[in-house]
PDB file of N, CA and C in Angstrom:
ATOM      1  N   MET A 486     -61.459 -23.877  50.100  1.00  0.00           N
ATOM      2  CA  MET A 486     -61.107 -22.936  49.067  1.00  0.00           C
ATOM      3  C   MET A 486     -59.596 -22.730  49.024  1.00  0.00           C
ATOM      4  N   PHE A 487     -58.963 -22.686  50.195  1.00  0.00           N
ATOM      5  CA  PHE A 487     -57.520 -22.481  50.239  1.00  0.00           C
ATOM      6  C   PHE A 487     -56.784 -23.640  49.581  1.00  0.00           C
ATOM      7  N   ILE A 488     -57.150 -24.850  49.936  1.00  0.00           N
ATOM      8  CA  ILE A 488     -56.449 -26.026  49.398  1.00  0.00           C
ATOM      9  C   ILE A 488     -56.695 -26.162  47.898  1.00  0.00           C
ATOM     10  N   SER A 489     -57.931 -25.977  47.474  1.00  0.00           N
ATOM     11  CA  SER A 489     -58.210 -26.099  46.040  1.00  0.00           C
ATOM     12  C   SER A 489     -57.537 -24.979  45.254  1.00  0.00           C
ATOM     13  N   GLY A 490     -57.518 -23.767  45.783  1.00  0.00           N
ATOM     14  CA  GLY A 490     -56.842 -22.664  45.102  1.00  0.00           C
ATOM     15  C   GLY A 490     -55.342 -22.875  45.003  1.00  0.00           C
ATOM     16  N   ALA A 491     -54.738 -23.358  46.094  1.00  0.00           N
ATOM     17  CA  ALA A 491     -53.297 -23.622  46.073  1.00  0.00           C
ATOM     18  C   ALA A 491     -52.964 -24.772  45.135  1.00  0.00           C
ATOM     19  N   SER A 492     -53.781 -25.810  45.153  1.00  0.00           N
ATOM     20  CA  SER A 492     -53.540 -26.955  44.267  1.00  0.00           C
ATOM     21  C   SER A 492     -53.645 -26.545  42.802  1.00  0.00           C
ATOM     22  N   CYS A 493     -54.670 -25.782  42.477  1.00  0.00           N
ATOM     23  CA  CYS A 493     -54.837 -25.318  41.097  1.00  0.00           C
ATOM     24  C   CYS A 493     -53.698 -24.393  40.688  1.00  0.00           C
ATOM     25  N   SER A 494     -53.232 -23.567  41.602  1.00  0.00           N
ATOM     26  CA  SER A 494     -52.127 -22.661  41.302  1.00  0.00           C
ATOM     27  C   SER A 494     -50.844 -23.440  41.043  1.00  0.00           C
ATOM     28  N   GLY A 495     -50.584 -24.463  41.850  1.00  0.00           N
ATOM     29  CA  GLY A 495     -49.415 -25.312  41.627  1.00  0.00           C
ATOM     30  C   GLY A 495     -49.494 -26.056  40.309  1.00  0.00           C
ATOM     31  N   PHE A 496     -50.674 -26.582  40.003  1.00  0.00           N
ATOM     32  CA  PHE A 496     -50.884 -27.282  38.733  1.00  0.00           C
ATOM     33  C   PHE A 496     -50.663 -26.337  37.555  1.00  0.00           C
ATOM     34  N   ALA A 497     -51.139 -25.103  37.667  1.00  0.00           N
ATOM     35  CA  ALA A 497     -50.966 -24.127  36.588  1.00  0.00           C
ATOM     36  C   ALA A 497     -49.498 -23.772  36.397  1.00  0.00           C
ATOM     37  N   ALA A 498     -48.738 -23.653  37.487  1.00  0.00           N
ATOM     38  CA  ALA A 498     -47.310 -23.347  37.372  1.00  0.00           C
ATOM     39  C   ALA A 498     -46.568 -24.475  36.656  1.00  0.00           C
ATOM     40  N   ILE A 499     -46.874 -25.706  37.020  1.00  0.00           N
ATOM     41  CA  ILE A 499     -46.241 -26.850  36.363  1.00  0.00           C
ATOM     42  C   ILE A 499     -46.629 -26.894  34.892  1.00  0.00           C
ATOM     43  N   THR A 500     -47.898 -26.671  34.602  1.00  0.00           N
ATOM     44  CA  THR A 500     -48.370 -26.677  33.217  1.00  0.00           C
ATOM     45  C   THR A 500     -47.698 -25.579  32.407  1.00  0.00           C
ATOM     46  N   PHE A 501     -47.530 -24.402  32.999  1.00  0.00           N
ATOM     47  CA  PHE A 501     -46.874 -23.307  32.292  1.00  0.00           C
ATOM     48  C   PHE A 501     -45.423 -23.653  31.983  1.00  0.00           C
ATOM     49  N   GLY A 502     -44.793 -24.451  32.841  1.00  0.00           N
ATOM     50  CA  GLY A 502     -43.430 -24.887  32.577  1.00  0.00           C
ATOM     51  C   GLY A 502     -43.307 -25.754  31.342  1.00  0.00           C
ATOM     52  N   PHE A 503     -44.377 -26.433  30.980  1.00  0.00           N
ATOM     53  CA  PHE A 503     -44.364 -27.275  29.782  1.00  0.00           C
ATOM     54  C   PHE A 503     -44.669 -26.493  28.507  1.00  0.00           C
ATOM     55  N   MET A 504     -44.902 -25.204  28.617  1.00  0.00           N
ATOM     56  CA  MET A 504     -45.226 -24.406  27.439  1.00  0.00           C
ATOM     57  C   MET A 504     -44.045 -24.267  26.482  1.00  0.00           C
ATOM     58  N   VAL A 505     -42.842 -24.606  26.918  1.00  0.00           N
ATOM     59  CA  VAL A 505     -41.690 -24.559  26.013  1.00  0.00           C
ATOM     60  C   VAL A 505     -41.837 -25.582  24.888  1.00  0.00           C
ATOM     61  N   TYR A 506     -42.681 -26.577  25.088  1.00  0.00           N
ATOM     62  CA  TYR A 506     -42.892 -27.612  24.076  1.00  0.00           C
ATOM     63  C   TYR A 506     -44.063 -27.310  23.145  1.00  0.00           C
ATOM     64  N   SER A 507     -44.730 -26.192  23.352  1.00  0.00           N
ATOM     65  CA  SER A 507     -45.865 -25.816  22.515  1.00  0.00           C
ATOM     66  C   SER A 507     -45.372 -25.203  21.210  1.00  0.00           C
ATOM     67  N   GLN A 508     -46.178 -25.319  20.192  1.00  0.00           N
ATOM     68  CA  GLN A 508     -45.845 -24.726  18.895  1.00  0.00           C
ATOM     69  C   GLN A 508     -45.944 -23.207  18.986  1.00  0.00           C
ATOM     70  N   PRO A 509     -45.001 -22.502  18.367  1.00  0.00           N
ATOM     71  CA  PRO A 509     -45.081 -21.037  18.399  1.00  0.00           C
ATOM     72  C   PRO A 509     -46.257 -20.529  17.572  1.00  0.00           C
ATOM     73  N   GLY A 510     -46.691 -19.353  17.920  1.00  0.00           N
ATOM     74  CA  GLY A 510     -47.781 -18.734  17.166  1.00  0.00           C
ATOM     75  C   GLY A 510     -48.976 -18.435  18.043  1.00  0.00           C
ATOM     76  N   THR A 511     -50.118 -18.370  17.411  1.00  0.00           N
ATOM     77  CA  THR A 511     -51.350 -17.995  18.100  1.00  0.00           C
ATOM     78  C   THR A 511     -51.729 -18.998  19.184  1.00  0.00           C
ATOM     79  N   THR A 512     -51.553 -20.284  18.898  1.00  0.00           N
ATOM     80  CA  THR A 512     -51.892 -21.311  19.894  1.00  0.00           C
ATOM     81  C   THR A 512     -51.074 -21.126  21.160  1.00  0.00           C
ATOM     82  N   PHE A 513     -49.790 -20.849  21.003  1.00  0.00           N
ATOM     83  CA  PHE A 513     -48.910 -20.629  22.148  1.00  0.00           C
ATOM     84  C   PHE A 513     -49.390 -19.441  22.981  1.00  0.00           C
ATOM     85  N   ILE A 514     -49.707 -18.352  22.324  1.00  0.00           N
ATOM     86  CA  ILE A 514     -50.136 -17.141  23.031  1.00  0.00           C
ATOM     87  C   ILE A 514     -51.448 -17.381  23.765  1.00  0.00           C
ATOM     88  N   VAL A 515     -52.398 -18.020  23.107  1.00  0.00           N
ATOM     89  CA  VAL A 515     -53.695 -18.281  23.740  1.00  0.00           C
ATOM     90  C   VAL A 515     -53.537 -19.210  24.937  1.00  0.00           C
ATOM     91  N   LEU A 516     -52.731 -20.269  24.790  1.00  0.00           N
ATOM     92  CA  LEU A 516     -52.520 -21.188  25.912  1.00  0.00           C
ATOM     93  C   LEU A 516     -51.824 -20.498  27.074  1.00  0.00           C
ATOM     94  N   CYS A 517     -50.828 -19.684  26.773  1.00  0.00           N
ATOM     95  CA  CYS A 517     -50.134 -18.954  27.849  1.00  0.00           C
ATOM     96  C   CYS A 517     -51.086 -18.032  28.600  1.00  0.00           C
ATOM     97  N   LEU A 518     -51.886 -17.294  27.862  1.00  0.00           N
ATOM     98  CA  LEU A 518     -52.839 -16.390  28.510  1.00  0.00           C
ATOM     99  C   LEU A 518     -53.873 -17.157  29.318  1.00  0.00           C
ATOM    100  N   ALA A 519     -54.345 -18.274  28.793  1.00  0.00           N
ATOM    101  CA  ALA A 519     -55.351 -19.067  29.514  1.00  0.00           C
ATOM    102  C   ALA A 519     -54.774 -19.658  30.794  1.00  0.00           C
ATOM    103  N   ILE A 520     -53.558 -20.186  30.714  1.00  0.00           N
ATOM    104  CA  ILE A 520     -52.941 -20.781  31.910  1.00  0.00           C
ATOM    105  C   ILE A 520     -52.680 -19.716  32.968  1.00  0.00           C
ATOM    106  N   ARG A 521     -52.163 -18.566  32.551  1.00  0.00           N
ATOM    107  CA  ARG A 521     -51.878 -17.504  33.521  1.00  0.00           C
ATOM    108  C   ARG A 521     -53.159 -16.926  34.112  1.00  0.00           C
ATOM    109  N   ALA A 522     -54.215 -16.814  33.328  1.00  0.00           N
ATOM    110  CA  ALA A 522     -55.499 -16.340  33.861  1.00  0.00           C
ATOM    111  C   ALA A 522     -56.038 -17.339  34.877  1.00  0.00           C
ATOM    112  N   PHE A 523     -55.925 -18.626  34.570  1.00  0.00           N
ATOM    113  CA  PHE A 523     -56.348 -19.669  35.509  1.00  0.00           C
ATOM    114  C   PHE A 523     -55.530 -19.605  36.792  1.00  0.00           C
ATOM    115  N   GLN A 524     -54.219 -19.417  36.663  1.00  0.00           N
ATOM    116  CA  GLN A 524     -53.368 -19.325  37.844  1.00  0.00           C
ATOM    117  C   GLN A 524     -53.699 -18.079  38.664  1.00  0.00           C
ATOM    118  N   GLY A 525     -54.017 -16.996  38.000  1.00  0.00           N
ATOM    119  CA  GLY A 525     -54.410 -15.782  38.716  1.00  0.00           C
ATOM    120  C   GLY A 525     -55.698 -15.965  39.500  1.00  0.00           C
ATOM    121  N   ALA A 526     -56.665 -16.645  38.905  1.00  0.00           N
ATOM    122  CA  ALA A 526     -57.919 -16.926  39.611  1.00  0.00           C
ATOM    123  C   ALA A 526     -57.667 -17.833  40.807  1.00  0.00           C
ATOM    124  N   CYS A 527     -56.804 -18.812  40.631  1.00  0.00           N
ATOM    125  CA  CYS A 527     -56.484 -19.724  41.737  1.00  0.00           C
ATOM    126  C   CYS A 527     -55.760 -18.987  42.867  1.00  0.00           C
ATOM    127  N   SER A 528     -54.835 -18.128  42.497  1.00  0.00           N
ATOM    128  CA  SER A 528     -54.104 -17.363  43.509  1.00  0.00           C
ATOM    129  C   SER A 528     -55.017 -16.402  44.260  1.00  0.00           C
ATOM    130  N   SER A 529     -55.964 -15.811  43.556  1.00  0.00           N
ATOM    131  CA  SER A 529     -56.889 -14.909  44.250  1.00  0.00           C
ATOM    132  C   SER A 529     -57.781 -15.681  45.214  1.00  0.00           C
ATOM    133  N   ALA A 530     -58.164 -16.895  44.843  1.00  0.00           N
ATOM    134  CA  ALA A 530     -58.946 -17.728  45.771  1.00  0.00           C
ATOM    135  C   ALA A 530     -58.119 -18.092  46.994  1.00  0.00           C
ATOM    136  N   THR A 531     -56.859 -18.395  46.779  1.00  0.00           N
ATOM    137  CA  THR A 531     -55.970 -18.747  47.896  1.00  0.00           C
ATOM    138  C   THR A 531     -55.777 -17.554  48.827  1.00  0.00           C
ATOM    139  N   ASN A 532     -55.477 -16.392  48.263  1.00  0.00           N
ATOM    140  CA  ASN A 532     -55.230 -15.211  49.098  1.00  0.00           C
ATOM    141  C   ASN A 532     -56.478 -14.761  49.838  1.00  0.00           C
ATOM    142  N   THR A 533     -57.614 -14.781  49.182  1.00  0.00           N
ATOM    143  CA  THR A 533     -58.857 -14.377  49.827  1.00  0.00           C
ATOM    144  C   THR A 533     -59.196 -15.306  50.981  1.00  0.00           C
ATOM    145  N   SER A 534     -59.063 -16.598  50.746  1.00  0.00           N
ATOM    146  CA  SER A 534     -59.378 -17.549  51.815  1.00  0.00           C
ATOM    147  C   SER A 534     -58.357 -17.465  52.948  1.00  0.00           C
ATOM    148  N   LEU A 535     -57.117 -17.102  52.622  1.00  0.00           N
ATOM    149  CA  LEU A 535     -56.107 -16.968  53.672  1.00  0.00           C
ATOM    150  C   LEU A 535     -56.463 -15.850  54.642  1.00  0.00           C
ATOM    151  N   PHE A 536     -57.002 -14.758  54.133  1.00  0.00           N
ATOM    152  CA  PHE A 536     -57.431 -13.675  55.026  1.00  0.00           C
ATOM    153  C   PHE A 536     -58.598 -14.117  55.909  1.00  0.00           C
ATOM    154  N   ALA A 537     -59.508 -14.898  55.353  1.00  0.00           N
ATOM    155  CA  ALA A 537     -60.633 -15.400  56.154  1.00  0.00           C
ATOM    156  C   ALA A 537     -60.154 -16.373  57.223  1.00  0.00           C
ATOM    157  N   ILE A 538     -59.220 -17.237  56.866  1.00  0.00           N
ATOM    158  CA  ILE A 538     -58.660 -18.185  57.838  1.00  0.00           C
ATOM    159  C   ILE A 538     -57.935 -17.433  58.942  1.00  0.00           C
ATOM    160  N   THR A 539     -57.187 -16.408  58.569  1.00  0.00           N
ATOM    161  CA  THR A 539     -56.468 -15.602  59.563  1.00  0.00           C
ATOM    162  C   THR A 539     -57.438 -14.938  60.532  1.00  0.00           C
ATOM    163  N   ALA A 540     -58.525 -14.375  60.024  1.00  0.00           N
ATOM    164  CA  ALA A 540     -59.512 -13.713  60.881  1.00  0.00           C
ATOM    165  C   ALA A 540     -60.186 -14.704  61.820  1.00  0.00           C
ATOM    166  N   LYS A 541     -60.398 -15.930  61.357  1.00  0.00           N
ATOM    167  CA  LYS A 541     -61.048 -16.928  62.203  1.00  0.00           C
ATOM    168  C   LYS A 541     -60.108 -17.483  63.259  1.00  0.00           C
ATOM    169  N   GLU A 542     -58.876 -17.748  62.884  1.00  0.00           N
ATOM    170  CA  GLU A 542     -57.923 -18.372  63.803  1.00  0.00           C
ATOM    171  C   GLU A 542     -57.301 -17.396  64.800  1.00  0.00           C
ATOM    172  N   PHE A 543     -57.178 -16.131  64.414  1.00  0.00           N
ATOM    173  CA  PHE A 543     -56.552 -15.126  65.278  1.00  0.00           C
ATOM    174  C   PHE A 543     -57.464 -13.918  65.417  1.00  0.00           C
ATOM    175  N   PRO A 544     -58.636 -14.068  66.030  1.00  0.00           N
ATOM    176  CA  PRO A 544     -59.586 -12.950  66.086  1.00  0.00           C
ATOM    177  C   PRO A 544     -59.081 -11.739  66.870  1.00  0.00           C
ATOM    178  N   ASP A 545     -58.201 -11.964  67.826  1.00  0.00           N
ATOM    179  CA  ASP A 545     -57.700 -10.850  68.630  1.00  0.00           C
ATOM    180  C   ASP A 545     -56.483 -10.173  68.019  1.00  0.00           C
ATOM    181  N   ARG A 546     -55.831 -10.836  67.068  1.00  0.00           N
ATOM    182  CA  ARG A 546     -54.587 -10.308  66.500  1.00  0.00           C
ATOM    183  C   ARG A 546     -54.614 -10.299  64.982  1.00  0.00           C
ATOM    184  N   VAL A 547     -55.736  -9.981  64.397  1.00  0.00           N
ATOM    185  CA  VAL A 547     -55.862 -10.015  62.936  1.00  0.00           C
ATOM    186  C   VAL A 547     -54.867  -9.064  62.285  1.00  0.00           C
ATOM    187  N   SER A 548     -54.768  -7.855  62.771  1.00  0.00           N
ATOM    188  CA  SER A 548     -53.884  -6.875  62.130  1.00  0.00           C
ATOM    189  C   SER A 548     -52.417  -7.308  62.212  1.00  0.00           C
ATOM    190  N   SER A 549     -52.017  -7.885  63.340  1.00  0.00           N
ATOM    191  CA  SER A 549     -50.636  -8.370  63.462  1.00  0.00           C
ATOM    192  C   SER A 549     -50.366  -9.525  62.501  1.00  0.00           C
ATOM    193  N   MET A 550     -51.300 -10.444  62.410  1.00  0.00           N
ATOM    194  CA  MET A 550     -51.119 -11.599  61.530  1.00  0.00           C
ATOM    195  C   MET A 550     -51.126 -11.200  60.058  1.00  0.00           C
ATOM    196  N   VAL A 551     -51.986 -10.267  59.690  1.00  0.00           N
ATOM    197  CA  VAL A 551     -51.992  -9.786  58.304  1.00  0.00           C
ATOM    198  C   VAL A 551     -50.687  -9.046  58.020  1.00  0.00           C
ATOM    199  N   GLY A 552     -50.173  -8.318  58.985  1.00  0.00           N
ATOM    200  CA  GLY A 552     -48.880  -7.659  58.823  1.00  0.00           C
ATOM    201  C   GLY A 552     -47.753  -8.648  58.593  1.00  0.00           C
ATOM    202  N   ILE A 553     -47.779  -9.744  59.345  1.00  0.00           N
ATOM    203  CA  ILE A 553     -46.764 -10.790  59.156  1.00  0.00           C
ATOM    204  C   ILE A 553     -46.909 -11.418  57.775  1.00  0.00           C
ATOM    205  N   TYR A 554     -48.154 -11.680  57.379  1.00  0.00           N
ATOM    206  CA  TYR A 554     -48.406 -12.251  56.061  1.00  0.00           C
ATOM    207  C   TYR A 554     -47.904 -11.326  54.957  1.00  0.00           C
ATOM    208  N   GLU A 555     -48.213 -10.058  55.054  1.00  0.00           N
ATOM    209  CA  GLU A 555     -47.798  -9.104  54.031  1.00  0.00           C
ATOM    210  C   GLU A 555     -46.281  -8.913  54.022  1.00  0.00           C
ATOM    211  N   SER A 556     -45.651  -8.942  55.200  1.00  0.00           N
ATOM    212  CA  SER A 556     -44.192  -8.839  55.257  1.00  0.00           C
ATOM    213  C   SER A 556     -43.535 -10.042  54.605  1.00  0.00           C
ATOM    214  N   THR A 557     -44.097 -11.214  54.849  1.00  0.00           N
ATOM    215  CA  THR A 557     -43.572 -12.429  54.229  1.00  0.00           C
ATOM    216  C   THR A 557     -43.751 -12.372  52.715  1.00  0.00           C
ATOM    217  N   ALA A 558     -44.885 -11.873  52.255  1.00  0.00           N
ATOM    218  CA  ALA A 558     -45.110 -11.732  50.816  1.00  0.00           C
ATOM    219  C   ALA A 558     -44.108 -10.753  50.217  1.00  0.00           C
ATOM    220  N   GLY A 559     -43.849  -9.654  50.903  1.00  0.00           N
ATOM    221  CA  GLY A 559     -42.860  -8.690  50.423  1.00  0.00           C
ATOM    222  C   GLY A 559     -41.465  -9.277  50.355  1.00  0.00           C
ATOM    223  N   LEU A 560     -41.107 -10.059  51.357  1.00  0.00           N
ATOM    224  CA  LEU A 560     -39.801 -10.726  51.362  1.00  0.00           C
ATOM    225  C   LEU A 560     -39.698 -11.713  50.205  1.00  0.00           C
ATOM    226  N   SER A 561     -40.790 -12.392  49.911  1.00  0.00           N
ATOM    227  CA  SER A 561     -40.757 -13.354  48.806  1.00  0.00           C
ATOM    228  C   SER A 561     -40.613 -12.639  47.465  1.00  0.00           C
ATOM    229  N   PHE A 562     -41.134 -11.408  47.351  1.00  0.00           N
ATOM    230  CA  PHE A 562     -40.950 -10.641  46.121  1.00  0.00           C
ATOM    231  C   PHE A 562     -39.499 -10.188  45.954  1.00  0.00           C
ATOM    232  N   ILE A 563     -38.764 -10.126  47.047  1.00  0.00           N
ATOM    233  CA  ILE A 563     -37.348  -9.766  46.985  1.00  0.00           C
ATOM    234  C   ILE A 563     -36.492 -10.995  46.683  1.00  0.00           C
ATOM    235  N   VAL A 564     -36.733 -12.076  47.402  1.00  0.00           N
ATOM    236  CA  VAL A 564     -35.913 -13.279  47.288  1.00  0.00           C
ATOM    237  C   VAL A 564     -36.280 -14.102  46.048  1.00  0.00           C
ATOM    238  N   GLY A 565     -37.551 -14.113  45.678  1.00  0.00           N
ATOM    239  CA  GLY A 565     -38.032 -14.956  44.591  1.00  0.00           C
ATOM    240  C   GLY A 565     -37.326 -14.763  43.262  1.00  0.00           C
ATOM    241  N   PRO A 566     -37.191 -13.539  42.768  1.00  0.00           N
ATOM    242  CA  PRO A 566     -36.507 -13.366  41.482  1.00  0.00           C
ATOM    243  C   PRO A 566     -35.033 -13.780  41.513  1.00  0.00           C
ATOM    244  N   VAL A 567     -34.376 -13.544  42.629  1.00  0.00           N
ATOM    245  CA  VAL A 567     -32.963 -13.938  42.737  1.00  0.00           C
ATOM    246  C   VAL A 567     -32.835 -15.458  42.709  1.00  0.00           C
ATOM    247  N   LEU A 568     -33.644 -16.118  43.521  1.00  0.00           N
ATOM    248  CA  LEU A 568     -33.610 -17.578  43.565  1.00  0.00           C
ATOM    249  C   LEU A 568     -34.100 -18.175  42.250  1.00  0.00           C
ATOM    250  N   GLY A 569     -35.167 -17.614  41.691  1.00  0.00           N
ATOM    251  CA  GLY A 569     -35.685 -18.088  40.413  1.00  0.00           C
ATOM    252  C   GLY A 569     -34.672 -17.914  39.285  1.00  0.00           C
ATOM    253  N   GLY A 570     -33.952 -16.804  39.298  1.00  0.00           N
ATOM    254  CA  GLY A 570     -32.923 -16.577  38.294  1.00  0.00           C
ATOM    255  C   GLY A 570     -31.792 -17.584  38.396  1.00  0.00           C
ATOM    256  N   ALA A 571     -31.401 -17.911  39.627  1.00  0.00           N
ATOM    257  CA  ALA A 571     -30.344 -18.913  39.814  1.00  0.00           C
ATOM    258  C   ALA A 571     -30.806 -20.287  39.339  1.00  0.00           C
ATOM    259  N   ILE A 572     -32.037 -20.635  39.647  1.00  0.00           N
ATOM    260  CA  ILE A 572     -32.570 -21.929  39.195  1.00  0.00           C
ATOM    261  C   ILE A 572     -32.705 -21.933  37.675  1.00  0.00           C
ATOM    262  N   TYR A 573     -33.102 -20.821  37.096  1.00  0.00           N
ATOM    263  CA  TYR A 573     -33.200 -20.706  35.641  1.00  0.00           C
ATOM    264  C   TYR A 573     -31.837 -20.916  34.991  1.00  0.00           C
ATOM    265  N   GLN A 574     -30.794 -20.316  35.552  1.00  0.00           N
ATOM    266  CA  GLN A 574     -29.449 -20.486  35.008  1.00  0.00           C
ATOM    267  C   GLN A 574     -29.006 -21.941  35.071  1.00  0.00           C
ATOM    268  N   PHE A 575     -29.450 -22.630  36.101  1.00  0.00           N
ATOM    269  CA  PHE A 575     -29.067 -24.030  36.283  1.00  0.00           C
ATOM    270  C   PHE A 575     -29.861 -24.963  35.385  1.00  0.00           C
ATOM    271  N   GLY A 576     -31.173 -24.756  35.266  1.00  0.00           N
ATOM    272  CA  GLY A 576     -32.009 -25.744  34.586  1.00  0.00           C
ATOM    273  C   GLY A 576     -32.900 -25.251  33.477  1.00  0.00           C
ATOM    274  N   GLY A 577     -32.842 -23.974  33.118  1.00  0.00           N
ATOM    275  CA  GLY A 577     -33.659 -23.480  32.032  1.00  0.00           C
ATOM    276  C   GLY A 577     -35.022 -22.987  32.476  1.00  0.00           C
ATOM    277  N   PHE A 578     -35.871 -22.701  31.487  1.00  0.00           N
ATOM    278  CA  PHE A 578     -37.166 -22.075  31.718  1.00  0.00           C
ATOM    279  C   PHE A 578     -38.098 -22.918  32.576  1.00  0.00           C
ATOM    280  N   SER A 579     -38.158 -24.212  32.330  1.00  0.00           N
ATOM    281  CA  SER A 579     -39.154 -25.067  32.992  1.00  0.00           C
ATOM    282  C   SER A 579     -38.840 -25.355  34.455  1.00  0.00           C
ATOM    283  N   LEU A 580     -37.571 -25.466  34.799  1.00  0.00           N
ATOM    284  CA  LEU A 580     -37.214 -25.914  36.152  1.00  0.00           C
ATOM    285  C   LEU A 580     -37.761 -25.024  37.265  1.00  0.00           C
ATOM    286  N   PRO A 581     -37.636 -23.694  37.204  1.00  0.00           N
ATOM    287  CA  PRO A 581     -38.202 -22.890  38.297  1.00  0.00           C
ATOM    288  C   PRO A 581     -39.712 -23.079  38.452  1.00  0.00           C
ATOM    289  N   LEU A 582     -40.412 -23.186  37.330  1.00  0.00           N
ATOM    290  CA  LEU A 582     -41.865 -23.366  37.392  1.00  0.00           C
ATOM    291  C   LEU A 582     -42.235 -24.729  37.957  1.00  0.00           C
ATOM    292  N   HIS A 583     -41.492 -25.746  37.591  1.00  0.00           N
ATOM    293  CA  HIS A 583     -41.768 -27.079  38.136  1.00  0.00           C
ATOM    294  C   HIS A 583     -41.453 -27.177  39.620  1.00  0.00           C
ATOM    295  N   ILE A 584     -40.392 -26.508  40.043  1.00  0.00           N
ATOM    296  CA  ILE A 584     -40.047 -26.507  41.472  1.00  0.00           C
ATOM    297  C   ILE A 584     -41.123 -25.759  42.277  1.00  0.00           C
ATOM    298  N   VAL A 585     -41.521 -24.582  41.807  1.00  0.00           N
ATOM    299  CA  VAL A 585     -42.543 -23.808  42.521  1.00  0.00           C
ATOM    300  C   VAL A 585     -43.870 -24.561  42.536  1.00  0.00           C
ATOM    301  N   GLY A 586     -44.278 -25.074  41.376  1.00  0.00           N
ATOM    302  CA  GLY A 586     -45.530 -25.819  41.305  1.00  0.00           C
ATOM    303  C   GLY A 586     -45.522 -27.055  42.179  1.00  0.00           C
ATOM    304  N   GLY A 587     -44.400 -27.780  42.165  1.00  0.00           N
ATOM    305  CA  GLY A 587     -44.289 -28.968  43.012  1.00  0.00           C
ATOM    306  C   GLY A 587     -44.289 -28.633  44.487  1.00  0.00           C
ATOM    307  N   SER A 588     -43.662 -27.531  44.854  1.00  0.00           N
ATOM    308  CA  SER A 588     -43.644 -27.153  46.267  1.00  0.00           C
ATOM    309  C   SER A 588     -45.024 -26.686  46.744  1.00  0.00           C
ATOM    310  N   ILE A 589     -45.792 -26.084  45.852  1.00  0.00           N
ATOM    311  CA  ILE A 589     -47.153 -25.676  46.216  1.00  0.00           C
ATOM    312  C   ILE A 589     -48.042 -26.901  46.405  1.00  0.00           C
ATOM    313  N   LEU A 590     -47.885 -27.859  45.505  1.00  0.00           N
ATOM    314  CA  LEU A 590     -48.711 -29.075  45.621  1.00  0.00           C
ATOM    315  C   LEU A 590     -48.292 -29.858  46.840  1.00  0.00           C
TER     316      LEU A 590
END
């Protein structure tokens, strides 16, 4: 579940990066919503399975490991927009999404 969720999430990020080539209007909005909903489902599968993997691999230190995971997620919410903004300035809308999607895959 973790690998399939991460793979689907990476694929969705890359696909969303290509939305700049879509025609404006209703089709664009529907495709954007569908891709983001798909990515959200994939991310929830990844996060849910990550907690199960953590509980199985670290049965004596689950709370510590979840704390580390949550701290890392919080740090990524701080660093991500800054780094994403710099990449956006360098390469436009698609580049940050392609880099993130490629790194996930």
